[in-house]
Tab-separated table of C-alpha atoms and ligand atoms in Angstrom:
chain	number	residue	atom	x	y	z
N	1	MET	CA	-65.553	-20.639	53.542
N	2	THR	CA	-62.051	-20.402	54.639
N	3	ARG	CA	-59.079	-20.394	52.034
N	4	PRO	CA	-57.257	-23.789	52.438
N	5	GLU	CA	-53.816	-23.589	53.944
N	6	TYR	CA	-51.099	-24.056	51.339
N	7	ALA	CA	-47.335	-24.841	51.383
N	8	VAL	CA	-44.837	-24.699	48.519
N	9	VAL	CA	-42.129	-26.995	47.637
N	10	THR	CA	-39.366	-25.224	46.120
N	11	VAL	CA	-37.041	-26.915	43.737
N	12	TYR	CA	-33.941	-25.987	41.653
N	13	SER	CA	-35.546	-25.724	38.252
N	14	THR	CA	-38.583	-26.137	36.174
N	15	SER	CA	-37.367	-29.728	35.203
N	16	HIS	CA	-37.195	-30.574	38.834
N	17	ALA	CA	-40.685	-29.038	39.518
N	18	LEU	CA	-42.042	-31.233	36.587
N	19	ARG	CA	-40.521	-34.231	38.127
N	20	ALA	CA	-41.946	-33.370	41.543
N	21	GLU	CA	-45.345	-32.916	40.143
N	22	LYS	CA	-45.177	-36.482	38.646
N	23	VAL	CA	-44.178	-37.903	41.851
N	24	LEU	CA	-46.957	-36.204	43.870
N	25	GLN	CA	-49.600	-37.177	41.269
N	26	ARG	CA	-48.461	-40.756	41.376
N	27	VAL	CA	-48.984	-40.961	45.315
N	28	GLY	CA	-52.286	-38.911	45.055
N	29	ILE	CA	-51.084	-35.636	46.554
N	30	THR	CA	-53.000	-32.586	45.100
N	31	ASN	CA	-50.752	-30.121	43.700
N	32	LYS	CA	-50.209	-27.254	41.191
N	33	LEU	CA	-47.265	-25.710	39.559
N	34	ILE	CA	-47.215	-21.902	40.332
N	35	PRO	CA	-44.654	-19.132	40.026
N	36	VAL	CA	-42.436	-18.900	43.119
N	37	PRO	CA	-43.953	-16.342	45.401
N	38	ARG	CA	-41.483	-13.318	45.602
N	39	ARG	CA	-41.565	-13.407	49.417
N	40	ILE	CA	-40.202	-16.928	49.315
N	41	SER	CA	-37.450	-16.495	46.721
N	42	SER	CA	-36.379	-14.001	44.112
N	43	ASP	CA	-36.046	-16.844	41.681
N	44	CYS	CA	-38.141	-16.523	38.361
N	45	GLY	CA	-39.018	-20.171	38.303
N	46	VAL	CA	-41.941	-22.304	39.407
N	47	CYS	CA	-42.529	-24.188	42.359
N	48	VAL	CA	-45.126	-26.948	43.524
N	49	ARG	CA	-48.051	-25.757	45.650
N	50	ILE	CA	-49.556	-28.312	47.928
N	51	LEU	CA	-51.803	-28.387	50.919
N	52	GLN	CA	-50.103	-27.684	54.108
N	53	VAL	CA	-51.407	-30.876	55.587
N	54	ASP	CA	-49.664	-32.759	52.771
N	55	ALA	CA	-46.233	-31.150	53.511
N	56	GLU	CA	-44.906	-34.190	55.382
N	57	PRO	CA	-46.218	-36.913	53.186
N	58	ALA	CA	-45.048	-34.834	50.158
N	59	ARG	CA	-41.526	-34.511	51.675
N	60	ARG	CA	-41.336	-38.313	52.212
N	61	ALA	CA	-42.704	-39.082	48.694
N	62	LEU	CA	-40.150	-36.819	47.041
N	63	GLU	CA	-37.414	-38.095	49.093
N	64	ALA	CA	-38.131	-41.731	48.277
N	65	ALA	CA	-38.309	-40.936	44.539
N	66	GLY	CA	-34.978	-39.022	44.809
N	67	VAL	CA	-36.260	-35.572	43.738
N	68	GLU	CA	-34.114	-32.897	45.103
N	69	VAL	CA	-36.039	-30.346	47.032
N	70	GLU	CA	-34.776	-26.942	48.015
N	71	GLY	CA	-37.347	-26.497	50.751
N	72	ILE	CA	-41.045	-26.770	51.845
N	73	GLN	CA	-42.474	-23.604	53.306
N	74	SER	CA	-45.983	-22.415	54.360
N	75	LEU	CA	-47.648	-19.874	52.193
L	1	MET	CA	-37.562	-40.031	-5.962
L	2	ILE	CA	-35.401	-42.405	-3.828
L	3	TYR	CA	-33.917	-40.809	-0.759
L	4	PHE	CA	-30.839	-42.962	0.222
L	5	ASP	CA	-29.130	-40.235	2.307
L	6	ASN	CA	-30.599	-41.025	5.733
L	7	ALA	CA	-27.053	-41.173	7.161
L	8	ALA	CA	-26.721	-37.498	6.541
L	9	THR	CA	-30.277	-36.847	7.829
L	10	SER	CA	-33.403	-38.861	7.832
L	11	TRP	CA	-36.304	-38.002	5.393
L	12	PRO	CA	-39.182	-38.145	5.346
L	13	LYS	CA	-40.162	-37.729	9.035
L	14	PRO	CA	-43.029	-39.624	10.682
L	15	PRO	CA	-46.258	-37.699	10.420
L	16	PRO	CA	-46.578	-37.382	14.338
L	17	VAL	CA	-43.294	-35.407	14.175
L	18	VAL	CA	-44.662	-32.928	11.906
L	19	GLU	CA	-47.860	-32.441	13.904
L	20	ALA	CA	-46.122	-32.091	17.191
L	21	ILE	CA	-43.896	-29.275	15.858
L	22	THR	CA	-46.817	-27.457	14.235
L	23	ASN	CA	-48.981	-28.007	17.370
L	24	CYS	CA	-46.118	-26.562	19.624
L	25	ILE	CA	-45.621	-23.433	17.546
L	26	SER	CA	-49.418	-22.741	17.146
L	27	GLU	CA	-50.527	-23.891	20.528
L	28	VAL	CA	-47.798	-23.558	23.294
L	29	GLY	CA	-45.548	-20.652	22.033
L	30	ALA	CA	-44.155	-19.737	25.479
L	31	ASN	CA	-40.650	-20.000	27.014
L	32	PRO	CA	-40.111	-23.115	29.133
L	33	GLY	CA	-38.947	-22.665	32.579
L	34	ARG	CA	-38.859	-18.990	32.396
L	35	SER	CA	-42.111	-17.340	33.378
L	36	GLY	CA	-44.170	-19.684	35.559
L	37	HIS	CA	-47.420	-19.002	33.787
L	38	ARG	CA	-49.642	-21.864	32.496
L	39	LEU	CA	-48.258	-21.719	28.930
L	40	SER	CA	-44.640	-21.549	30.086
L	41	ILE	CA	-45.265	-24.575	32.201
L	42	GLU	CA	-46.865	-26.312	29.351
L	43	ALA	CA	-43.749	-25.585	27.118
L	44	GLY	CA	-41.564	-27.027	30.077
L	45	ARG	CA	-43.787	-30.003	29.973
L	46	ILE	CA	-42.981	-30.598	26.418
L	47	VAL	CA	-39.327	-30.420	27.094
L	48	TYR	CA	-39.563	-32.683	30.058
L	49	ALA	CA	-41.459	-35.306	27.976
L	50	ALA	CA	-38.808	-35.170	25.415
L	51	ARG	CA	-36.190	-35.856	28.163
L	52	GLU	CA	-38.181	-38.800	29.427
L	53	ALA	CA	-38.607	-40.288	25.833
L	54	VAL	CA	-34.945	-39.940	25.182
L	55	ALA	CA	-34.073	-41.529	28.538
L	56	GLU	CA	-36.405	-44.399	28.073
L	57	LEU	CA	-34.980	-45.046	24.530
L	58	PHE	CA	-31.484	-45.237	25.848
L	59	ALA	CA	-32.401	-46.770	29.230
L	60	ALA	CA	-31.093	-43.760	31.208
L	61	ARG	CA	-32.477	-43.700	34.604
L	62	ASP	CA	-32.716	-40.125	35.117
L	63	PRO	CA	-34.272	-37.815	32.567
L	64	LEU	CA	-32.716	-34.724	34.142
L	65	ARG	CA	-29.231	-36.014	32.950
L	66	VAL	CA	-30.476	-35.794	29.422
L	67	VAL	CA	-28.947	-32.259	28.349
L	68	PHE	CA	-30.411	-30.852	25.151
L	69	GLY	CA	-28.475	-29.030	22.535
L	70	GLN	CA	-28.407	-28.311	18.729
L	71	ASN	CA	-27.187	-31.634	17.708
L	72	VAL	CA	-24.487	-34.361	18.402
L	73	THR	CA	-21.620	-32.085	17.370
L	74	GLU	CA	-22.522	-29.790	20.258
L	75	ALA	CA	-22.887	-32.715	22.495
L	76	LEU	CA	-19.532	-34.249	21.640
L	77	ASN	CA	-17.786	-30.801	22.136
L	78	LEU	CA	-19.371	-30.483	25.508
L	79	ALA	CA	-18.131	-33.870	26.603
L	80	LEU	CA	-14.689	-33.544	25.268
L	81	ARG	CA	-13.830	-29.900	25.796
L	82	GLY	CA	-15.933	-29.858	28.938
L	83	LEU	CA	-13.853	-32.780	30.738
L	84	LEU	CA	-10.500	-33.102	29.009
L	85	ARG	CA	-7.706	-30.831	30.506
L	86	PRO	CA	-4.133	-30.318	29.536
L	87	GLY	CA	-2.142	-33.313	30.883
L	88	ASP	CA	-5.039	-35.756	30.173
L	89	HIS	CA	-4.757	-38.697	27.719
L	90	VAL	CA	-7.620	-39.725	25.580
L	91	ILE	CA	-8.032	-42.788	23.227
L	92	THR	CA	-10.160	-42.756	20.162
L	93	SER	CA	-10.413	-44.786	16.929
L	94	SER	CA	-9.280	-44.239	13.483
L	95	ILE	CA	-12.883	-44.167	12.137
L	96	GLU	CA	-14.194	-41.032	13.885
L	97	HIS	CA	-16.285	-38.385	12.382
L	98	ASN	CA	-14.615	-34.880	12.474
L	99	SER	CA	-17.153	-33.952	15.158
L	100	VAL	CA	-14.971	-35.921	17.370
L	101	MET	CA	-11.562	-35.523	15.774
L	102	ARG	CA	-11.668	-31.936	15.338
L	103	PRO	CA	-12.264	-31.040	18.965
L	104	LEU	CA	-9.627	-33.719	19.929
L	105	ARG	CA	-7.027	-32.214	17.560
L	106	ALA	CA	-7.718	-28.767	18.985
L	107	LEU	CA	-7.393	-30.077	22.482
L	108	GLU	CA	-4.147	-31.788	21.422
L	109	ARG	CA	-2.678	-28.446	20.708
L	110	ARG	CA	-3.653	-27.274	24.206
L	111	GLY	CA	-1.791	-30.124	25.912
L	112	VAL	CA	-4.244	-33.084	25.801
L	113	SER	CA	-2.452	-36.180	24.500
L	114	LEU	CA	-4.266	-38.380	21.993
L	115	THR	CA	-3.815	-41.986	21.004
L	116	ILE	CA	-5.814	-43.010	17.900
L	117	VAL	CA	-6.301	-46.792	17.732
L	118	GLN	CA	-6.088	-48.164	14.206
L	119	CYS	CA	-9.166	-49.858	13.015
L	120	SER	CA	-9.053	-52.666	10.371
L	121	PRO	CA	-9.846	-51.621	6.628
L	122	GLU	CA	-13.362	-52.986	7.342
L	123	GLY	CA	-13.605	-50.558	10.245
L	124	PHE	CA	-13.405	-53.203	13.016
L	125	LEU	CA	-11.925	-51.991	16.356
L	126	ASP	CA	-9.989	-54.526	18.552
L	127	PRO	CA	-11.021	-53.902	22.178
L	128	ALA	CA	-7.655	-55.355	23.192
L	129	ALA	CA	-5.929	-52.644	21.181
L	130	VAL	CA	-7.860	-49.978	23.164
L	131	GLU	CA	-6.811	-51.577	26.479
L	132	ALA	CA	-3.313	-51.620	25.368
L	133	ALA	CA	-3.419	-47.970	24.701
L	134	VAL	CA	-4.446	-47.137	28.288
L	135	ARG	CA	-1.890	-45.125	30.362
L	136	PRO	CA	-1.804	-43.914	33.899
L	137	ASP	CA	-2.965	-40.358	32.704
L	138	THR	CA	-5.766	-41.782	30.500
L	139	GLY	CA	-9.111	-40.054	31.267
L	140	MET	CA	-11.547	-41.112	28.619
L	141	VAL	CA	-12.022	-43.387	25.660
L	142	ALA	CA	-14.099	-41.544	22.815
L	143	LEU	CA	-15.760	-43.794	20.372
L	144	ASN	CA	-17.963	-43.699	17.428
L	145	HIS	CA	-20.842	-46.244	17.824
L	146	ALA	CA	-21.067	-47.004	14.019
L	147	SER	CA	-19.032	-45.580	11.259
L	148	ASN	CA	-20.819	-42.965	9.155
L	149	VAL	CA	-18.795	-44.130	6.281
L	150	VAL	CA	-19.015	-47.915	6.155
L	151	GLY	CA	-21.624	-48.628	8.835
L	152	THR	CA	-19.244	-50.735	11.044
L	153	LEU	CA	-20.448	-51.114	14.527
L	154	LEU	CA	-17.792	-50.758	17.181
L	155	PRO	CA	-17.462	-52.978	20.212
L	156	VAL	CA	-18.790	-50.261	22.582
L	157	ARG	CA	-19.822	-52.769	25.462
L	158	GLU	CA	-16.425	-54.481	25.396
L	159	VAL	CA	-14.609	-51.156	25.568
L	160	GLY	CA	-17.067	-50.035	28.279
L	161	GLN	CA	-15.956	-52.885	30.252
L	162	ILE	CA	-12.242	-52.003	29.825
L	163	ALA	CA	-13.117	-48.554	30.645
L	164	ARG	CA	-14.691	-49.301	33.862
L	165	GLY	CA	-11.791	-51.535	34.785
L	166	HIS	CA	-9.329	-48.756	34.383
L	167	ASP	CA	-11.757	-46.043	35.838
L	168	LEU	CA	-11.983	-44.171	32.555
L	169	LEU	CA	-15.006	-42.437	31.112
L	170	LEU	CA	-16.545	-43.860	27.914
L	171	MET	CA	-17.879	-41.326	25.444
L	172	VAL	CA	-19.922	-42.673	22.489
L	173	ASP	CA	-20.995	-40.772	19.373
L	174	ALA	CA	-24.380	-42.415	18.713
L	175	ALA	CA	-25.143	-40.305	15.656
L	176	GLN	CA	-25.523	-43.374	13.287
L	177	THR	CA	-26.941	-45.745	15.873
L	178	GLY	CA	-29.327	-43.848	17.957
L	179	GLY	CA	-32.876	-45.194	16.966
L	180	ALA	CA	-31.508	-47.682	14.556
L	181	TYR	CA	-29.605	-50.068	16.967
L	182	PRO	CA	-30.368	-50.896	20.505
L	183	ILE	CA	-28.359	-48.768	23.059
L	184	ASP	CA	-28.669	-49.254	26.880
L	185	VAL	CA	-26.270	-46.797	28.500
L	186	GLU	CA	-26.194	-48.994	31.622
L	187	SER	CA	-25.327	-52.288	30.332
L	188	ASP	CA	-23.339	-50.867	27.530
L	189	MET	CA	-21.412	-48.987	30.267
L	190	ILE	CA	-21.498	-45.618	28.479
L	191	ASP	CA	-20.856	-42.563	30.628
L	192	LEU	CA	-21.499	-39.878	27.917
L	193	LEU	CA	-23.857	-40.573	25.033
L	194	GLY	CA	-24.005	-37.974	22.204
L	195	PHE	CA	-27.184	-38.342	20.176
L	196	THR	CA	-28.502	-36.193	17.247
L	197	GLY	CA	-32.167	-35.780	16.654
L	198	HIS	CA	-32.365	-35.637	12.866
L	199	LYS	CA	-30.934	-38.861	11.657
L	200	SER	CA	-32.144	-42.407	12.739
L	201	LEU	CA	-33.944	-40.835	15.710
L	202	CYS	CA	-36.289	-39.349	12.944
L	203	GLY	CA	-36.754	-36.125	14.635
L	204	PRO	CA	-36.041	-32.673	13.245
L	205	MET	CA	-32.739	-30.873	12.620
L	206	GLY	CA	-31.603	-28.637	15.436
L	207	THR	CA	-32.130	-31.155	18.132
L	208	GLY	CA	-29.651	-33.449	20.000
L	209	GLY	CA	-27.840	-33.831	23.160
L	210	LEU	CA	-25.759	-35.660	25.783
L	211	ILE	CA	-26.620	-38.117	28.373
L	212	ILE	CA	-24.465	-37.584	31.242
L	213	GLY	CA	-23.795	-40.750	33.519
L	214	GLU	CA	-23.417	-40.742	37.170
L	215	ARG	CA	-19.617	-41.554	36.927
L	216	VAL	CA	-19.058	-37.997	35.384
L	217	ASP	CA	-17.955	-35.443	37.986
L	218	LEU	CA	-20.138	-32.389	37.424
L	219	ALA	CA	-17.811	-30.179	39.295
L	220	ARG	CA	-15.229	-30.820	36.646
L	221	LEU	CA	-17.582	-30.413	33.750
L	222	GLU	CA	-17.155	-27.091	32.043
L	223	PRO	CA	-20.203	-26.010	30.084
L	224	LEU	CA	-19.709	-24.746	26.509
L	225	LYS	CA	-21.761	-21.681	27.351
L	226	ARG	CA	-23.228	-20.100	30.303
L	227	GLY	CA	-26.359	-17.843	30.642
L	228	GLY	CA	-29.876	-17.665	31.544
L	229	THR	CA	-31.436	-20.913	32.789
L	230	GLY	CA	-34.779	-19.652	34.366
L	231	SER	CA	-33.325	-21.172	37.650
L	232	ARG	CA	-31.438	-19.423	40.470
L	233	SER	CA	-31.822	-16.092	38.840
L	234	GLU	CA	-30.669	-14.390	41.913
L	235	TYR	CA	-27.145	-15.872	41.418
L	236	GLU	CA	-24.574	-14.543	38.738
L	237	GLU	CA	-22.962	-17.896	38.787
L	238	GLN	CA	-24.119	-20.855	36.561
L	239	PRO	CA	-26.079	-23.504	38.383
L	240	GLY	CA	-24.002	-26.716	39.045
L	241	PHE	CA	-26.957	-29.133	38.608
L	242	LEU	CA	-28.166	-30.952	35.513
L	243	PRO	CA	-29.648	-30.060	33.001
L	244	ASP	CA	-29.353	-26.342	33.837
L	245	LEU	CA	-25.462	-26.504	34.089
L	246	CYS	CA	-25.346	-27.245	30.293
L	247	GLU	CA	-28.478	-25.794	29.058
L	248	SER	CA	-28.007	-22.018	28.940
L	249	GLY	CA	-30.482	-19.990	26.666
L	250	THR	CA	-33.766	-20.726	25.233
L	251	LEU	CA	-34.096	-24.297	23.893
L	252	ASN	CA	-35.483	-25.356	20.456
L	253	VAL	CA	-38.981	-26.286	22.037
L	254	PRO	CA	-40.586	-26.931	18.751
L	255	GLY	CA	-37.849	-29.076	17.686
L	256	LEU	CA	-37.862	-30.950	21.101
L	257	ALA	CA	-41.631	-31.519	20.631
L	258	GLY	CA	-40.748	-33.155	17.315
L	259	LEU	CA	-38.024	-35.197	18.875
L	260	ARG	CA	-40.321	-36.401	21.566
L	261	ALA	CA	-42.867	-37.521	19.070
L	262	ALA	CA	-40.232	-39.074	16.914
L	263	VAL	CA	-38.818	-41.054	19.825
L	264	ARG	CA	-42.358	-42.240	20.941
L	265	TRP	CA	-42.768	-43.339	17.392
L	266	LEU	CA	-39.659	-45.344	17.463
L	267	LEU	CA	-40.639	-46.833	20.962
L	268	GLU	CA	-43.885	-47.932	19.552
L	269	ARG	CA	-42.274	-49.774	16.646
L	270	GLY	CA	-39.414	-50.960	18.656
L	271	VAL	CA	-35.768	-50.421	17.746
L	272	GLU	CA	-35.250	-54.080	17.424
L	273	GLY	CA	-37.975	-54.276	14.607
L	274	ILE	CA	-36.551	-51.292	12.860
L	275	ARG	CA	-33.137	-52.797	12.972
L	276	ALA	CA	-34.494	-56.071	11.575
L	277	ARG	CA	-36.257	-54.275	8.742
L	278	GLU	CA	-33.058	-52.324	7.968
L	279	THR	CA	-30.538	-55.374	8.175
L	280	ALA	CA	-32.658	-57.095	5.530
L	281	LEU	CA	-32.563	-54.165	3.102
L	282	THR	CA	-28.908	-53.799	3.904
L	283	GLN	CA	-28.047	-57.400	2.963
L	284	SER	CA	-30.035	-57.168	-0.301
L	285	LEU	CA	-28.177	-53.979	-1.160
L	286	LEU	CA	-24.713	-55.449	-0.192
L	287	ASN	CA	-25.498	-58.638	-2.079
L	288	GLY	CA	-26.631	-56.808	-5.155
L	289	LEU	CA	-23.681	-54.300	-5.271
L	290	GLN	CA	-21.107	-57.161	-4.752
L	291	ALA	CA	-22.558	-58.904	-7.690
L	292	ILE	CA	-21.585	-56.015	-9.934
L	293	SER	CA	-18.052	-56.969	-10.969
L	294	THR	CA	-16.711	-53.379	-11.392
L	295	VAL	CA	-18.156	-52.290	-7.957
L	296	THR	CA	-16.015	-52.304	-4.818
L	297	VAL	CA	-18.049	-52.258	-1.550
L	298	TYR	CA	-16.290	-51.375	1.555
L	299	GLY	CA	-16.902	-52.210	5.225
L	300	PRO	CA	-17.851	-55.374	6.922
L	301	LEU	CA	-20.226	-56.754	3.994
L	302	ASP	CA	-22.245	-58.387	6.849
L	303	ASN	CA	-25.508	-56.796	8.011
L	304	GLU	CA	-25.093	-58.269	11.501
L	305	LEU	CA	-21.806	-56.143	11.922
L	306	GLN	CA	-22.944	-52.904	10.574
L	307	VAL	CA	-25.863	-50.409	10.443
L	308	ALA	CA	-27.705	-49.586	7.133
L	309	THR	CA	-24.933	-47.373	5.646
L	310	ILE	CA	-22.869	-48.575	2.822
L	311	SER	CA	-19.932	-47.219	0.957
L	312	PHE	CA	-18.890	-48.358	-2.537
L	313	ASN	CA	-17.133	-47.102	-5.761
L	314	VAL	CA	-17.684	-47.936	-9.416
L	315	SER	CA	-14.410	-48.456	-11.166
L	316	GLY	CA	-13.629	-46.043	-13.866
L	317	MET	CA	-16.005	-43.342	-12.575
L	318	GLU	CA	-15.278	-40.796	-9.858
L	319	CYS	CA	-17.738	-40.965	-6.874
L	320	SER	CA	-18.799	-37.404	-7.532
L	321	GLU	CA	-19.966	-38.391	-11.054
L	322	VAL	CA	-21.769	-41.409	-9.688
L	323	GLY	CA	-23.607	-39.234	-7.287
L	324	LEU	CA	-24.536	-36.597	-9.802
L	325	ARG	CA	-25.765	-39.380	-12.340
L	326	LEU	CA	-27.693	-41.217	-9.779
L	327	ASP	CA	-29.532	-37.894	-8.875
L	328	GLU	CA	-29.935	-36.529	-12.392
L	329	GLU	CA	-30.659	-39.748	-14.351
L	330	HIS	CA	-32.142	-42.116	-11.655
L	331	ASP	CA	-33.703	-39.757	-9.082
L	332	ILE	CA	-31.637	-41.253	-6.260
L	333	MET	CA	-30.300	-38.935	-3.553
L	334	CYS	CA	-27.144	-40.008	-1.761
L	335	ARG	CA	-23.880	-38.574	-0.513
L	336	VAL	CA	-20.439	-38.827	-2.091
L	337	GLY	CA	-16.926	-37.823	-1.057
L	338	LEU	CA	-15.316	-37.930	2.393
L	339	HIS	CA	-18.479	-37.759	4.626
L	340	CYS	CA	-16.756	-35.485	7.257
L	341	SER	CA	-14.428	-38.423	8.059
L	342	PRO	CA	-10.999	-38.200	6.513
L	343	ALA	CA	-9.751	-40.597	9.133
L	344	ALA	CA	-12.377	-43.370	8.176
L	345	HIS	CA	-11.542	-42.935	4.558
L	346	ARG	CA	-7.703	-43.402	5.386
L	347	THR	CA	-8.654	-46.490	7.306
L	348	ILE	CA	-10.653	-48.105	4.482
L	349	GLY	CA	-8.187	-46.987	1.862
L	350	THR	CA	-10.357	-44.460	0.094
L	351	PHE	CA	-8.688	-41.159	0.890
L	352	PRO	CA	-8.719	-38.629	-0.774
L	353	ALA	CA	-10.960	-39.955	-3.566
L	354	GLY	CA	-13.898	-40.853	-1.272
L	355	THR	CA	-16.916	-43.194	-1.818
L	356	VAL	CA	-20.520	-43.218	-2.798
L	357	ARG	CA	-22.605	-43.692	0.308
L	358	PHE	CA	-26.181	-45.125	0.398
L	359	GLY	CA	-27.684	-44.529	3.858
L	360	LEU	CA	-31.055	-46.452	4.233
L	361	GLY	CA	-33.760	-45.385	6.809
L	362	SER	CA	-37.056	-46.379	8.185
L	363	PHE	CA	-38.910	-45.529	5.183
L	364	ASN	CA	-37.038	-47.189	2.411
L	365	THR	CA	-38.471	-50.439	0.664
L	366	VAL	CA	-37.263	-53.375	-1.189
L	367	GLU	CA	-38.538	-51.800	-4.481
L	368	GLU	CA	-36.087	-48.877	-3.796
L	369	VAL	CA	-33.271	-51.116	-3.093
L	370	ASP	CA	-33.993	-52.927	-6.474
L	371	LEU	CA	-34.336	-49.702	-8.409
L	372	ALA	CA	-31.020	-48.433	-6.993
L	373	LEU	CA	-29.239	-51.688	-7.757
L	374	ALA	CA	-30.514	-51.545	-11.344
L	375	ALA	CA	-29.243	-47.941	-11.476
L	376	VAL	CA	-25.734	-48.727	-10.198
L	377	ARG	CA	-25.511	-51.578	-12.751
L	378	THR	CA	-26.470	-49.211	-15.603
L	379	LEU	CA	-23.826	-46.683	-14.441
L	380	ALA	CA	-21.187	-49.564	-14.019
L	381	GLU	CA	-21.848	-50.660	-17.760
L	382	GLU	CA	-21.507	-47.006	-18.946
L	383	ALA	CA	-18.235	-46.311	-16.953
Q	401	LIG	C1	-20.743	-40.515	13.173
Q	401	LIG	C2	-21.214	-39.047	13.031
Q	401	LIG	N1	-20.915	-38.163	14.246
Q	401	LIG	C3	-21.394	-36.980	14.095
Q	401	LIG	C4	-22.150	-36.412	13.180
Q	401	LIG	C5	-22.449	-35.029	13.241
Q	401	LIG	O1	-23.961	-34.922	13.338
Q	401	LIG	P1	-24.625	-33.480	13.442
Q	401	LIG	O2	-24.404	-32.791	12.303
Q	401	LIG	O3	-26.043	-33.854	13.624
Q	401	LIG	O4	-23.965	-32.789	14.855
Q	401	LIG	C6	-22.471	-37.313	12.238
Q	401	LIG	C7	-23.379	-36.847	11.004
Q	401	LIG	O5	-23.117	-35.975	10.163
Q	401	LIG	C8	-22.094	-38.592	12.165
Q	401	LIG	O6	-22.436	-39.513	11.208
């Protein structure tokens, strides 16, 4: 079995991550809060992991809900 | 025991508040927003849920604009010291608590000019007098929502309208009204709402905060402290976004768990319902006290125009003695003196002697009001 391809949504703070999580849950996009991978940022916070295939729908949903996103990157 | 000191802090607390605090400490003891592991995220969720609850209660659209701190004093200091600069003019009322007056007096020494609009002896504020005080350099109106001495409600919405008309910020100290009187930051046009968790919000001490509206220029807002936020750790500068701009250092997570439970408890009951119950008790207390010929009651004497905070004096007896005897002989806890509000006591004419204050809360009953009235009657006869 191949490991699914993931992307991470990076945000400015844990509060923003929790808000992003809520929005994604509402629109049915599978997600999980994880520590920000070091190669993406030296920040010590959390980010939202999603499936790579959901990157675009996630971006749109977050934008529509007014959640500020730092970036969405492949893992 | 009869606890009539809810204006100082509410007690007892709703059982879910105690459970939430205990549960938080025993099950979720991690640092929110710092570490990224499951337990830390869980702690972050508790804090976020508290933001959502507070935002819902006060009809604020964005939970991230709810900034938590220790109490309303800290929130008011953040708003006043964070936004007012030398050369700015600020308008306030003559019934403010020292948590507004003292920061303003300190700012005045540093070049902020201050107009204190006189309230009537009942504590009423005329919105037209606020408008008349507006100058070209006015930046803010800072108002108590309800007096902590006589309970008088201030015309926040009318002043909000005036503030918008002149492009000023309206800051409101909701210490005495949050949870006890409906507040809607949008329709009341409040730009900065300071709240404290431990009074009528029915939460624990050590919780409170400021709701920062969208008209506030964040680039101009100086936080009271700077430090670790768990966000943007690669930078040595404070983040410029909310809530992190104003929330450095580890928050009181168990307290916020309790505050969240308290606000949910209030939302389930409905602030209107709580208000209705308290106004009924307030009117009985007002009527009963006024019926005692040697008792002077201060304030509006009308439950529609005030919150459940009542000040009175018994002629021939100092307020401190009334307080002591209510405690020792009648098992009634209340607060006497100046209530951290010398300006308010000057306004109602009781400075420096002070008053006896009964502050009712969600758990007080008709029976307690009757017992307290009987106790004051006894003291009045003995005076
Ligand atoms: C009107 C008012 N403002 C401010 C405060 C200060 O509250 P805290 O001690 O929770 O900061 C109080 C209560 O003491 C109050 O009644």
